[in-house]
Amino acid sequence: MNELVIRQPDDLHIHLRDDDVLPLSVGHVSTQFRRAIVMPNLRPPVVSTAMAIEYRKRILAVTPTGRLFDPLMTLYLTDRTTPAEILMARESGIVHGVKYYPAGATTNSDLGVTDLEGRFKVLEAMMKHGVPLLLHGEVTDKDVDIFDREKVFLDSVLLRVVKEFPDLKIVLEHITTSDSVDFVDACSEKVAATITAHHLLLNRGDLFDGGIRPHHYCLPILKREEHRLALLRAAISGSPKYFLGTDSAPHERHTKEASCGCAGVYTAHAAMECYAEAFDSVGGIDKLEDFASTFGARFYELPLNTSYIKLVRKEQVIPPTYTYSGGAIVPFRAGQGLNWSIET
Ligand code: DOR
Ligand code: ZN
C-alpha cells in the first residue's frame, strides 16, 4: 500500500510546554492532529481547573489561524489535590484527565505524588465523576534498576489501584515493556495504554549507537528489542486498549546535549509519518487508523473526527533543528530520512 487516507488522528499524550517554544510545538501538533491530551508538567504544574483554563487559552492564542485544534487539558495530581477539585475539573468540560507522576520520576515531577494511598479519596472522586487517571508508570526507588522500574510499578502500585478502583478509567502512558502489554491485556476495558512512535522504532541499543545519543534519551527509558516487538504487536493487534500518544517533549538543544541531559524525544514534527513507518515495518499499516483515530477517541468518550489526512509512501528529510525565539530543538530523525510523508 503506497497511500493511506485515514480519519484525522488525535494525539492522546503530548507535552506542549508553555514558554517561547509553545508556538513551535502547537504549530507542529495542530498540523497533524485534531485534538491532543496536553500534559500538565509545567513549572509550576497545572494543578487546578483555573490554571488549566488559562493554559488552554495560551495554547489557542498561538494556534495558527484557521486551523482546527482542540487542546484537551489535564491536571497534575499532587499530595494536595482534593476531591472538590476533581468535581470542578469534571464540570469545566475542558479537563479530560488527571496525571499521576511519582515524585521525582521525570521532567518537572518534583511536585508529584509521594504517597498514592494518601490520594485514594481523590481517586474515588475520579471514579465517581468519570475522570480518567493517566499514569507515569514507573517507581522512583533508586534501588530498582532503571530498566525494571515500569515492571515494578505494575506489581507494587498498579495492581492495587486496579483492584481498589475497578470502575476507574486508567491510561498507562507510554508503555515500554511486554510486561505492561500483558498487564493491560489482563485488565478490564477500563484500563488502556498509549504507545509512542519512538518506543515502536527504537530499542535500548539506539541509546548507544556508536556513542551516547542524548536525543534518544526519554523516560521510561528505551528497552530491549523483545519489548519493542511486543509493543508493535500490541499496536497492530486491533485491541481498542492501545492507542496513539506521542509523548513528544521539546527540550532545548543544550539541555539534552549536556553532562546531565534531560529526558524527552521530540516527534511532533512528523508523528504520523513515524507511526506509519513503524506499522508498515511489520505489515500493519491497515491497523494505523483505528490506533490513531478511533480507539483513543472512544476511550475518552469523544466524537470521532470528521476530517481526513493522507499519508503517502514518499521519503522526506527531517531538518537538523527547528529554531524558535528561545533556541533550537533537535527533532527525532534530525538530518535523516523518514519513508512516509503527509500530503496536504
Ligand atoms: O521522556 C520524557 N519526557 N518522559 C516524561 O515522562 C516527561 C517528558 C518531558 O516532559 O520532557
Ligand atoms: Zn509524557
CSV table of C-alpha atoms and ligand atoms in Angstrom, one decimal:
chain,number,residue,atom,x,y,z
A,1,MET,CA,0.0,0.0,0.0
A,2,ASN,CA,1.5,3.3,-1.1
A,3,GLU,CA,-1.2,5.7,0.0
A,4,LEU,CA,-3.4,5.8,3.1
A,5,VAL,CA,-6.3,8.1,3.7
A,6,ILE,CA,-7.4,8.0,7.4
A,7,ARG,CA,-9.7,9.9,9.7
A,8,GLN,CA,-7.7,12.8,11.3
A,9,PRO,CA,-6.0,11.4,14.4
A,10,ASP,CA,-5.7,12.6,18.0
A,11,ASP,CA,-2.5,12.7,20.0
A,12,LEU,CA,-3.6,11.4,23.4
A,13,HIS,CA,-0.4,12.4,25.2
A,14,ILE,CA,1.8,15.3,24.4
A,15,HIS,CA,4.0,18.0,26.1
A,16,LEU,CA,3.5,21.4,24.5
A,17,ARG,CA,5.2,23.4,27.3
A,18,ASP,CA,4.4,27.0,27.9
A,19,ASP,CA,7.0,29.5,27.0
A,20,ASP,CA,8.7,30.6,23.8
A,21,VAL,CA,8.6,27.0,22.5
A,22,LEU,CA,4.8,26.8,22.7
A,23,PRO,CA,4.2,28.2,19.2
A,24,LEU,CA,6.5,25.7,17.6
A,25,SER,CA,5.0,22.7,19.4
A,26,VAL,CA,1.4,23.8,18.8
A,27,GLY,CA,2.2,24.6,15.2
A,28,HIS,CA,3.5,21.0,14.7
A,29,VAL,CA,0.9,19.1,16.6
A,30,SER,CA,-2.0,21.0,15.0
A,31,THR,CA,-0.8,20.2,11.5
A,32,GLN,CA,-1.5,16.6,12.0
A,33,PHE,CA,-3.9,16.1,14.9
A,34,ARG,CA,-7.4,17.5,15.5
A,35,ARG,CA,-7.1,17.1,19.3
A,36,ALA,CA,-4.4,16.4,21.9
A,37,ILE,CA,-4.3,15.4,25.6
A,38,VAL,CA,-2.0,18.1,26.9
A,39,MET,CA,0.3,17.1,29.8
A,40,PRO,CA,0.4,19.4,32.9
A,41,ASN,CA,4.0,19.2,33.9
A,42,LEU,CA,4.8,22.9,33.5
A,43,ARG,CA,6.7,25.0,36.0
A,44,PRO,CA,4.7,25.5,38.1
A,45,PRO,CA,2.5,22.5,37.2
A,46,VAL,CA,-1.2,22.8,36.2
A,47,VAL,CA,-2.8,21.8,39.5
A,48,SER,CA,-6.2,23.4,39.2
A,49,THR,CA,-9.1,23.8,36.7
A,50,ALA,CA,-8.5,27.6,36.8
A,51,MET,CA,-4.9,27.0,35.7
A,52,ALA,CA,-5.9,24.6,33.0
A,53,ILE,CA,-8.4,27.1,31.6
A,54,GLU,CA,-5.7,29.8,31.4
A,55,TYR,CA,-3.1,27.4,29.9
A,56,ARG,CA,-5.7,26.3,27.3
A,57,LYS,CA,-6.2,30.0,26.3
A,58,ARG,CA,-2.4,30.4,25.8
A,59,ILE,CA,-2.4,27.3,23.6
A,60,LEU,CA,-5.3,28.6,21.5
A,61,ALA,CA,-3.7,32.0,21.2
A,62,VAL,CA,-0.7,30.6,19.4
A,63,THR,CA,-2.7,28.1,17.3
A,64,PRO,CA,-2.2,29.1,13.6
A,65,THR,CA,-5.2,30.9,12.3
A,66,GLY,CA,-7.8,28.8,10.5
A,67,ARG,CA,-6.5,25.5,12.0
A,68,LEU,CA,-9.0,23.4,13.9
A,69,PHE,CA,-7.2,22.2,17.0
A,70,ASP,CA,-8.7,21.3,20.4
A,71,PRO,CA,-6.4,21.1,23.4
A,72,LEU,CA,-7.8,18.6,25.9
A,73,MET,CA,-6.4,19.6,29.3
A,74,THR,CA,-5.2,17.6,32.3
A,75,LEU,CA,-4.5,18.3,35.9
A,76,TYR,CA,-1.3,17.4,37.7
A,77,LEU,CA,-2.1,15.2,40.8
A,78,THR,CA,-0.2,16.4,43.9
A,79,ASP,CA,-0.3,15.4,47.6
A,80,ARG,CA,-2.7,18.3,47.9
A,81,THR,CA,-5.3,17.6,45.2
A,82,THR,CA,-8.8,17.4,46.7
A,83,PRO,CA,-12.0,15.6,45.7
A,84,ALA,CA,-13.6,19.0,45.3
A,85,GLU,CA,-11.1,19.9,42.6
A,86,ILE,CA,-12.0,16.8,40.7
A,87,LEU,CA,-15.6,17.8,40.6
A,88,MET,CA,-14.7,21.2,39.4
A,89,ALA,CA,-12.5,19.7,36.7
A,90,ARG,CA,-15.3,17.5,35.5
A,91,GLU,CA,-17.8,20.3,35.5
A,92,SER,CA,-15.5,22.5,33.5
A,93,GLY,CA,-15.8,20.3,30.4
A,94,ILE,CA,-12.2,21.1,29.4
A,95,VAL,CA,-10.3,18.8,31.7
A,96,HIS,CA,-10.1,15.2,30.4
A,97,GLY,CA,-7.8,13.5,32.9
A,98,VAL,CA,-5.6,13.8,35.9
A,99,LYS,CA,-1.9,12.9,35.6
A,100,TYR,CA,0.0,11.0,38.2
A,101,TYR,CA,3.7,11.4,38.3
A,102,PRO,CA,5.6,9.7,41.1
A,103,ALA,CA,7.6,12.5,42.8
A,104,GLY,CA,11.0,12.8,41.0
A,105,ALA,CA,10.2,10.3,38.2
A,106,THR,CA,10.8,12.6,35.3
A,107,THR,CA,10.9,16.1,33.8
A,108,ASN,CA,9.2,18.6,36.2
A,109,SER,CA,7.8,16.0,38.5
A,110,ASP,CA,9.2,17.2,41.8
A,111,LEU,CA,5.7,18.2,43.0
A,112,GLY,CA,4.4,14.7,42.1
A,113,VAL,CA,2.7,12.3,44.5
A,114,THR,CA,4.8,10.9,47.3
A,115,ASP,CA,2.1,8.6,48.7
A,116,LEU,CA,-0.6,7.4,46.3
A,117,GLU,CA,-2.5,5.6,49.1
A,118,GLY,CA,-2.9,9.0,50.7
A,119,ARG,CA,-4.7,10.1,47.5
A,120,PHE,CA,-7.3,7.3,47.5
A,121,LYS,CA,-10.1,9.8,48.3
A,122,VAL,CA,-9.2,11.7,45.1
A,123,LEU,CA,-9.2,8.5,43.0
A,124,GLU,CA,-12.6,7.6,44.5
A,125,ALA,CA,-13.9,11.1,43.3
A,126,MET,CA,-12.3,10.5,39.9
A,127,MET,CA,-14.0,7.1,39.6
A,128,LYS,CA,-17.3,8.6,40.7
A,129,HIS,CA,-17.2,11.6,38.2
A,130,GLY,CA,-15.7,9.6,35.3
A,131,VAL,CA,-12.3,11.4,35.2
A,132,PRO,CA,-9.5,9.2,33.8
A,133,LEU,CA,-6.3,8.6,35.7
A,134,LEU,CA,-3.2,9.0,33.5
A,135,LEU,CA,-0.2,7.3,34.8
A,136,HIS,CA,3.5,7.7,34.5
A,137,GLY,CA,4.0,4.1,35.4
A,138,GLU,CA,7.4,3.9,37.0
A,139,VAL,CA,8.7,3.6,40.5
A,140,THR,CA,11.4,6.0,41.6
A,141,ASP,CA,13.2,3.9,44.1
A,142,LYS,CA,16.9,4.2,43.2
A,143,ASP,CA,17.5,0.6,44.3
A,144,VAL,CA,15.3,-0.5,41.4
A,145,ASP,CA,17.3,-0.8,38.2
A,146,ILE,CA,16.1,1.8,35.7
A,147,PHE,CA,15.2,-0.9,33.1
A,148,ASP,CA,12.9,-2.6,35.7
A,149,ARG,CA,11.0,0.5,37.1
A,150,GLU,CA,8.0,0.0,34.9
A,151,LYS,CA,7.6,-3.7,35.7
A,152,VAL,CA,8.0,-3.0,39.5
A,153,PHE,CA,5.3,-0.3,39.2
A,154,LEU,CA,2.8,-2.7,37.8
A,155,ASP,CA,3.4,-5.2,40.6
A,156,SER,CA,3.8,-2.8,43.5
A,157,VAL,CA,1.3,0.0,42.7
A,158,LEU,CA,-1.0,-0.5,39.7
A,159,LEU,CA,-2.3,-4.0,40.7
A,160,ARG,CA,-3.6,-2.4,43.9
A,161,VAL,CA,-5.1,0.6,42.3
A,162,VAL,CA,-6.9,-1.5,39.7
A,163,LYS,CA,-8.3,-3.8,42.4
A,164,GLU,CA,-9.4,-0.9,44.7
A,165,PHE,CA,-11.0,1.1,41.9
A,166,PRO,CA,-12.5,-1.3,39.4
A,167,ASP,CA,-14.5,1.4,37.6
A,168,LEU,CA,-11.8,4.0,37.4
A,169,LYS,CA,-10.6,4.7,33.8
A,170,ILE,CA,-6.9,4.3,33.7
A,171,VAL,CA,-4.4,5.1,30.9
A,172,LEU,CA,-0.9,3.6,31.4
A,173,GLU,CA,1.0,6.1,29.4
A,174,HIS,CA,3.9,5.5,27.1
A,175,ILE,CA,4.3,1.8,27.8
A,176,THR,CA,7.7,0.2,27.1
A,177,THR,CA,7.6,-3.4,28.1
A,178,SER,CA,5.9,-6.7,27.3
A,179,ASP,CA,5.0,-6.8,31.0
A,180,SER,CA,2.8,-3.8,30.5
A,181,VAL,CA,1.2,-5.3,27.5
A,182,ASP,CA,0.4,-8.5,29.4
A,183,PHE,CA,-0.9,-6.4,32.4
A,184,VAL,CA,-3.2,-4.2,30.2
A,185,ASP,CA,-4.5,-7.2,28.3
A,186,ALA,CA,-5.5,-8.9,31.5
A,187,CYS,CA,-7.4,-5.9,32.9
A,188,SER,CA,-11.0,-4.8,32.1
A,189,GLU,CA,-11.8,-2.4,29.3
A,190,LYS,CA,-11.4,0.4,31.8
A,191,VAL,CA,-7.6,0.1,31.5
A,192,ALA,CA,-5.8,1.2,28.4
A,193,ALA,CA,-2.3,2.3,27.3
A,194,THR,CA,-0.7,4.8,25.0
A,195,ILE,CA,2.3,3.8,22.9
A,196,THR,CA,4.8,6.4,21.5
A,197,ALA,CA,6.3,6.3,18.0
A,198,HIS,CA,9.9,6.3,19.4
A,199,HIS,CA,9.3,3.3,21.5
A,200,LEU,CA,8.0,1.5,18.4
A,201,LEU,CA,11.0,2.5,16.4
A,202,LEU,CA,13.9,2.3,18.8
A,203,ASN,CA,15.4,-0.1,21.3
A,204,ARG,CA,18.0,0.5,24.1
A,205,GLY,CA,20.8,-0.2,21.6
A,206,ASP,CA,19.8,3.1,19.9
A,207,LEU,CA,20.9,5.0,23.1
A,208,PHE,CA,24.5,3.9,22.5
A,209,ASP,CA,24.7,3.6,18.7
A,210,GLY,CA,28.4,4.5,18.1
A,211,GLY,CA,28.4,6.8,21.1
A,212,ILE,CA,25.9,8.2,23.6
A,213,ARG,CA,22.7,9.5,21.9
A,214,PRO,CA,21.1,12.2,24.1
A,215,HIS,CA,18.2,12.7,21.7
A,216,HIS,CA,17.1,9.1,22.2
A,217,TYR,CA,17.0,9.5,26.0
A,218,CYS,CA,13.5,9.5,27.4
A,219,LEU,CA,11.6,8.1,30.3
A,220,PRO,CA,10.5,5.4,30.6
A,221,ILE,CA,13.9,4.6,29.1
A,222,LEU,CA,14.1,2.5,25.8
A,223,LYS,CA,14.1,-1.2,26.4
A,224,ARG,CA,15.4,-4.4,24.8
A,225,GLU,CA,14.3,-5.4,21.3
A,226,GLU,CA,12.0,-8.1,22.6
A,227,HIS,CA,10.0,-5.4,24.3
A,228,ARG,CA,9.9,-3.2,21.2
A,229,LEU,CA,8.5,-6.1,19.3
A,230,ALA,CA,5.8,-6.7,22.0
A,231,LEU,CA,4.7,-3.0,21.7
A,232,LEU,CA,4.5,-3.4,17.9
A,233,ARG,CA,2.3,-6.5,18.3
A,234,ALA,CA,0.0,-4.7,20.7
A,235,ALA,CA,-0.2,-1.6,18.5
A,236,ILE,CA,-1.3,-3.6,15.4
A,237,SER,CA,-3.3,-6.1,17.4
A,238,GLY,CA,-6.6,-4.4,16.8
A,239,SER,CA,-7.3,-4.2,20.5
A,240,PRO,CA,-9.0,-0.9,21.5
A,241,LYS,CA,-6.9,-0.8,24.6
A,242,TYR,CA,-3.9,0.5,22.7
A,243,PHE,CA,-3.9,4.0,21.1
A,244,LEU,CA,-1.7,6.8,20.0
A,245,GLY,CA,0.1,9.1,22.4
A,246,THR,CA,3.4,10.6,21.1
A,247,ASP,CA,4.8,11.9,24.4
A,248,SER,CA,6.6,14.4,22.2
A,249,ALA,CA,8.6,16.5,24.6
A,250,PRO,CA,10.6,19.5,23.5
A,251,HIS,CA,13.8,20.3,25.3
A,252,GLU,CA,16.2,23.0,24.2
A,253,ARG,CA,19.2,21.5,22.4
A,254,HIS,CA,21.8,22.4,25.1
A,255,THR,CA,19.7,20.9,27.9
A,256,LYS,CA,19.9,17.5,26.1
A,257,GLU,CA,23.5,17.7,24.8
A,258,ALA,CA,24.8,18.2,28.3
A,259,SER,CA,26.6,16.3,31.1
A,260,CYS,CA,23.2,15.6,32.7
A,261,GLY,CA,20.8,15.7,29.8
A,262,CYS,CA,17.0,16.0,30.0
A,263,ALA,CA,14.6,13.2,29.1
A,264,GLY,CA,12.3,13.6,26.2
A,265,VAL,CA,12.1,12.9,22.4
A,266,TYR,CA,10.5,15.5,20.1
A,267,THR,CA,8.3,13.8,17.5
A,268,ALA,CA,5.5,16.3,17.0
A,269,HIS,CA,7.0,17.5,13.6
A,270,ALA,CA,6.4,14.1,11.9
A,271,ALA,CA,4.5,12.0,14.4
A,272,MET,CA,2.1,10.2,11.9
A,273,GLU,CA,5.0,9.5,9.5
A,274,CYS,CA,6.9,7.9,12.3
A,275,TYR,CA,3.9,5.7,13.3
A,276,ALA,CA,3.3,4.8,9.6
A,277,GLU,CA,6.9,3.7,9.3
A,278,ALA,CA,6.6,1.5,12.5
A,279,PHE,CA,3.3,-0.1,11.5
A,280,ASP,CA,4.5,-0.6,7.9
A,281,SER,CA,7.7,-2.4,9.1
A,282,VAL,CA,5.5,-5.2,10.5
A,283,GLY,CA,2.9,-5.3,7.7
A,284,GLY,CA,0.3,-3.5,9.9
A,285,ILE,CA,-0.3,-0.2,8.1
A,286,ASP,CA,-4.0,-1.1,7.8
A,287,LYS,CA,-4.2,-1.1,11.6
A,288,LEU,CA,-3.0,2.5,11.9
A,289,GLU,CA,-6.3,4.3,11.5
A,290,ASP,CA,-8.0,2.6,14.5
A,291,PHE,CA,-4.9,3.1,16.7
A,292,ALA,CA,-4.6,6.7,15.8
A,293,SER,CA,-8.1,7.9,15.2
A,294,THR,CA,-10.7,5.6,16.8
A,295,PHE,CA,-9.6,3.8,19.9
A,296,GLY,CA,-8.4,6.8,21.9
A,297,ALA,CA,-11.4,8.9,21.0
A,298,ARG,CA,-13.7,6.1,22.1
A,299,PHE,CA,-11.8,5.6,25.4
A,300,TYR,CA,-12.1,9.4,26.2
A,301,GLU,CA,-15.7,9.4,25.0
A,302,LEU,CA,-15.1,11.9,22.3
A,303,PRO,CA,-16.8,12.1,18.9
A,304,LEU,CA,-14.8,10.7,16.0
A,305,ASN,CA,-13.2,13.4,13.9
A,306,THR,CA,-14.8,14.1,10.6
A,307,SER,CA,-11.7,15.4,8.7
A,308,TYR,CA,-9.2,13.1,6.9
A,309,ILE,CA,-5.4,13.1,6.3
A,310,LYS,CA,-3.4,11.4,3.5
A,311,LEU,CA,-0.2,9.5,4.1
A,312,VAL,CA,2.0,8.5,1.2
A,313,ARG,CA,5.0,6.3,0.9
A,314,LYS,CA,7.4,9.0,-0.1
A,315,GLU,CA,10.7,9.9,1.5
A,316,GLN,CA,11.1,13.2,3.4
A,317,VAL,CA,14.3,14.5,5.0
A,318,ILE,CA,13.9,15.9,8.5
A,319,PRO,CA,15.7,19.3,9.2
A,320,PRO,CA,18.7,19.1,11.6
A,321,THR,CA,16.9,21.5,14.0
A,322,TYR,CA,13.8,23.6,14.5
A,323,THR,CA,14.6,27.1,15.8
A,324,TYR,CA,12.4,29.3,17.9
A,325,SER,CA,13.0,32.5,19.8
A,326,GLY,CA,14.5,30.7,22.8
A,327,GLY,CA,16.8,28.3,21.0
A,328,ALA,CA,16.7,25.1,18.9
A,329,ILE,CA,15.0,21.7,19.2
A,330,VAL,CA,16.7,18.7,17.7
A,331,PRO,CA,13.8,16.6,16.3
A,332,PHE,CA,13.5,12.8,16.0
A,333,ARG,CA,15.5,11.6,12.9
A,334,ALA,CA,17.2,15.0,12.6
A,335,GLY,CA,19.0,15.3,9.3
A,336,GLN,CA,17.8,11.8,8.3
A,337,GLY,CA,15.0,10.4,6.2
A,338,LEU,CA,11.6,9.0,7.0
A,339,ASN,CA,9.9,6.9,4.4
A,340,TRP,CA,6.4,8.2,4.7
A,341,SER,CA,5.0,11.8,4.2
A,342,ILE,CA,1.8,13.6,4.7
A,343,GLU,CA,0.2,15.0,1.6
A,344,THR,CA,-1.9,18.1,2.1
B,1,DOR,O1,10.9,11.5,28.3
B,1,DOR,C1,10.0,12.1,28.9
B,1,DOR,N1,9.9,13.4,28.8
B,1,DOR,N2,9.3,11.4,29.8
B,1,DOR,C2,8.4,12.0,30.6
B,1,DOR,O2,7.7,11.4,31.3
B,1,DOR,C3,8.3,13.5,30.6
B,1,DOR,C4,8.8,14.1,29.3
B,1,DOR,C5,9.0,15.6,29.4
B,1,DOR,O3,8.2,16.3,30.0
B,1,DOR,O4,10.0,16.1,29.0
B,2,ZN,ZN,4.8,12.4,28.9
